[in-house]
mmCIF file of C-alpha atoms and ligand atoms in Angstrom:
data_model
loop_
_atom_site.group_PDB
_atom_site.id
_atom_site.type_symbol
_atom_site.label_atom_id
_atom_site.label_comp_id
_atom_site.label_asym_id
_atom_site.label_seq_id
_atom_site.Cartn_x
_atom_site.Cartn_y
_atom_site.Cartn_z
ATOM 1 C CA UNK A 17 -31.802 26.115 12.676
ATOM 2 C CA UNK A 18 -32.437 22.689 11.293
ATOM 3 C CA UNK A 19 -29.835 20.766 9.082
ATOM 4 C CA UNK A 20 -30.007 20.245 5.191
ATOM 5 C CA UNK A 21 -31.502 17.436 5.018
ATOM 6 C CA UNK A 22 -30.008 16.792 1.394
ATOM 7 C CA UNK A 23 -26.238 17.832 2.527
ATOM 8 C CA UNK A 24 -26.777 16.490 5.795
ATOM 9 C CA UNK A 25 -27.557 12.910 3.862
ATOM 10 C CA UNK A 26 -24.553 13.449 1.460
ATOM 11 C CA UNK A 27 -22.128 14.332 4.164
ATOM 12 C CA UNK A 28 -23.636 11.054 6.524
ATOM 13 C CA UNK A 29 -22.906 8.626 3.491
ATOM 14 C CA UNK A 30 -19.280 10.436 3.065
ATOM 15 C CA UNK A 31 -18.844 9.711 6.665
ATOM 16 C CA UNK A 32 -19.958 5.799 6.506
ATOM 17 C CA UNK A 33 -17.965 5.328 3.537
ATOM 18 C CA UNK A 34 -14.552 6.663 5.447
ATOM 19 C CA UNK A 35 -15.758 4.653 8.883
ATOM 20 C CA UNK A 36 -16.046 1.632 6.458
ATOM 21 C CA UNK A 37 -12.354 2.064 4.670
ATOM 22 C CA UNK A 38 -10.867 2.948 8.223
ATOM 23 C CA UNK A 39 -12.788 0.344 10.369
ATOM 24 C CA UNK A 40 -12.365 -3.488 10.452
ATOM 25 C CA UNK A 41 -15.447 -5.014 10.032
ATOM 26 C CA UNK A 42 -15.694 -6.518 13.718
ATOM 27 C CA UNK A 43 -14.817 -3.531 15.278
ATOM 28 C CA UNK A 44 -17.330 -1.628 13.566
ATOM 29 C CA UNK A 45 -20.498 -0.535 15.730
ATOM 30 C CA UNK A 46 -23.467 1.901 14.841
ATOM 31 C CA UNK A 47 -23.234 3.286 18.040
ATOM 32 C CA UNK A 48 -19.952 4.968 16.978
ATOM 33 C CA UNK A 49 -21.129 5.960 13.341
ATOM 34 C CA UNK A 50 -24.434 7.271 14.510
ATOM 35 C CA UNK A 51 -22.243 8.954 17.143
ATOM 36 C CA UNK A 52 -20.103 10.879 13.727
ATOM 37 C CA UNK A 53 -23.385 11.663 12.075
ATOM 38 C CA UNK A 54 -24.199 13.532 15.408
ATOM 39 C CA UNK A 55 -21.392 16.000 14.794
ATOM 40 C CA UNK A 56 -22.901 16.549 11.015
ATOM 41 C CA UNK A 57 -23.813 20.435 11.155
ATOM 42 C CA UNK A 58 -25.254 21.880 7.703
ATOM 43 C CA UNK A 59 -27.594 24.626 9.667
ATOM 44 C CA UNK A 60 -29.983 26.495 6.782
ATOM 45 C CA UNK A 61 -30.834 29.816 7.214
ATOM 46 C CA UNK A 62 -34.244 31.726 7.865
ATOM 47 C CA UNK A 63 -35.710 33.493 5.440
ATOM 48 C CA UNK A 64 -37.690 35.771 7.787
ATOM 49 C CA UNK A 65 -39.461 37.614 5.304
ATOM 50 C CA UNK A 66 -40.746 34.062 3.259
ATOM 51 C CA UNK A 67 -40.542 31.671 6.497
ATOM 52 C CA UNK A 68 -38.609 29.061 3.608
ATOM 53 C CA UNK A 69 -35.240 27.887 4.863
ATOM 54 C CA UNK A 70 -32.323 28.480 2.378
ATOM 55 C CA UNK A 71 -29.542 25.711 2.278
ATOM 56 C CA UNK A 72 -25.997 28.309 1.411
ATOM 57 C CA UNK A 73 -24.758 25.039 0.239
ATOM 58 C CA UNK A 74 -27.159 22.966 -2.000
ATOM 59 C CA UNK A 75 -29.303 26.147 -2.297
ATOM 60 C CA UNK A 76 -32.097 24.308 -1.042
ATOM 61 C CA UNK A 77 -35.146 26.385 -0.498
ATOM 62 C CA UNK A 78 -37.665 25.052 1.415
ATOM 63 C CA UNK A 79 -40.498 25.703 4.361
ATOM 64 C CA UNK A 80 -39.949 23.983 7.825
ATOM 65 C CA UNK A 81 -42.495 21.275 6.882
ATOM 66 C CA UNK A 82 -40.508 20.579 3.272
ATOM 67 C CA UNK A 83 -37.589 20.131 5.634
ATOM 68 C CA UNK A 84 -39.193 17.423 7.583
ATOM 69 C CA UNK A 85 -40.303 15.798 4.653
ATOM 70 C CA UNK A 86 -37.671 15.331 2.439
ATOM 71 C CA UNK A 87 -35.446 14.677 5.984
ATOM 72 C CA UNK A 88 -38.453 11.788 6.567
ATOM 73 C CA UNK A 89 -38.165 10.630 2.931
ATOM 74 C CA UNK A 90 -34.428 10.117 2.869
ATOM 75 C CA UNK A 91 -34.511 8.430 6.570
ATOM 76 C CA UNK A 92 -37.070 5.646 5.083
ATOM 77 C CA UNK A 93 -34.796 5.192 2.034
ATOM 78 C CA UNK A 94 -31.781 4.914 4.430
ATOM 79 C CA UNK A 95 -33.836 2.751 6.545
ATOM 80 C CA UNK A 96 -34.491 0.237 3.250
ATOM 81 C CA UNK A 97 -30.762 0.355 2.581
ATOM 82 C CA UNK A 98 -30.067 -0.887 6.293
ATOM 83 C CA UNK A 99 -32.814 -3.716 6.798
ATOM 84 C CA UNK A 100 -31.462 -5.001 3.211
ATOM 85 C CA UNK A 101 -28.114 -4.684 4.991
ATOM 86 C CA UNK A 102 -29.491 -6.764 7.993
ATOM 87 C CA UNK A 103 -31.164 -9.214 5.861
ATOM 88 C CA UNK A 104 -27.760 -10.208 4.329
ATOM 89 C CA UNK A 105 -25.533 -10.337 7.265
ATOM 90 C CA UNK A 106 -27.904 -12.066 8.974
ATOM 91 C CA UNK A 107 -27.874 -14.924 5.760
ATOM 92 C CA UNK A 108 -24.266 -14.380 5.946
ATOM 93 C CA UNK A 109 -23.723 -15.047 9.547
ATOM 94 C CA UNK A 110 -26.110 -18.370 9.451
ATOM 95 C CA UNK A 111 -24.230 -19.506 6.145
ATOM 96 C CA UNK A 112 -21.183 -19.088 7.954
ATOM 97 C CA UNK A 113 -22.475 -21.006 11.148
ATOM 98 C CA UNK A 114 -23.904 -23.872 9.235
ATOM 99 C CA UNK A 115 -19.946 -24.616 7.364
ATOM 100 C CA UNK A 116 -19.034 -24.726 10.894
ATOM 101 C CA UNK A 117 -21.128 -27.184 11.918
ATOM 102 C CA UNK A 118 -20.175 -29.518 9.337
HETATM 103 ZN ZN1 ZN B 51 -28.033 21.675 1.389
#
């Protein structure tokens, strides 16, 4: 059975937010978060008689191709969250290298 792809998402940023609190920044690796979100299980249930998946938790109600989608849609605005993520670490890091250097 797939995962909610709503609760699945909710329980994921619950789990980055603890890794965050708990973890020093150095010692922090996305290996080992995406590792966490591996062990997220929110399985929906067939609805043999309507092929639509139910969510017992969100009440989601959707078809296996709704499921992909809205998983696909919240991956790319994960994804937009990340690269902005990137983007500053990355001027962070160079900042940081350039006081160095003085
Ligand atoms: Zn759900």
């Amino acid at each position: 059975m797939p995962n909610c792809p709503e609760c699945a998402a909710k329980e994921k940023r619950k789990i980055q937010e603890q890794y965050e609190e708990e973890t020093p920044e150095e010692d922090r690796g996305r290996d080992d978060l995406y590792k966490l979100f591996d062990q997220v299980e929110i399985p929906m249930k067939l609805d043999t008689a309507t092929k639509h998946f139910i969510c017992k938790r969100c009440g989601l109600y959707a078809t296996r191709e709704q499921v992909s989608d809205i998983r696909y849609k919240l991956n790319q605005r994960e994804k937009t969250r990340e690269d902005r993520q990137d983007d500053y670490l990355n001027w962070w890091q160079k900042s940081k290298k350039e006081k160095q250097e003085e």
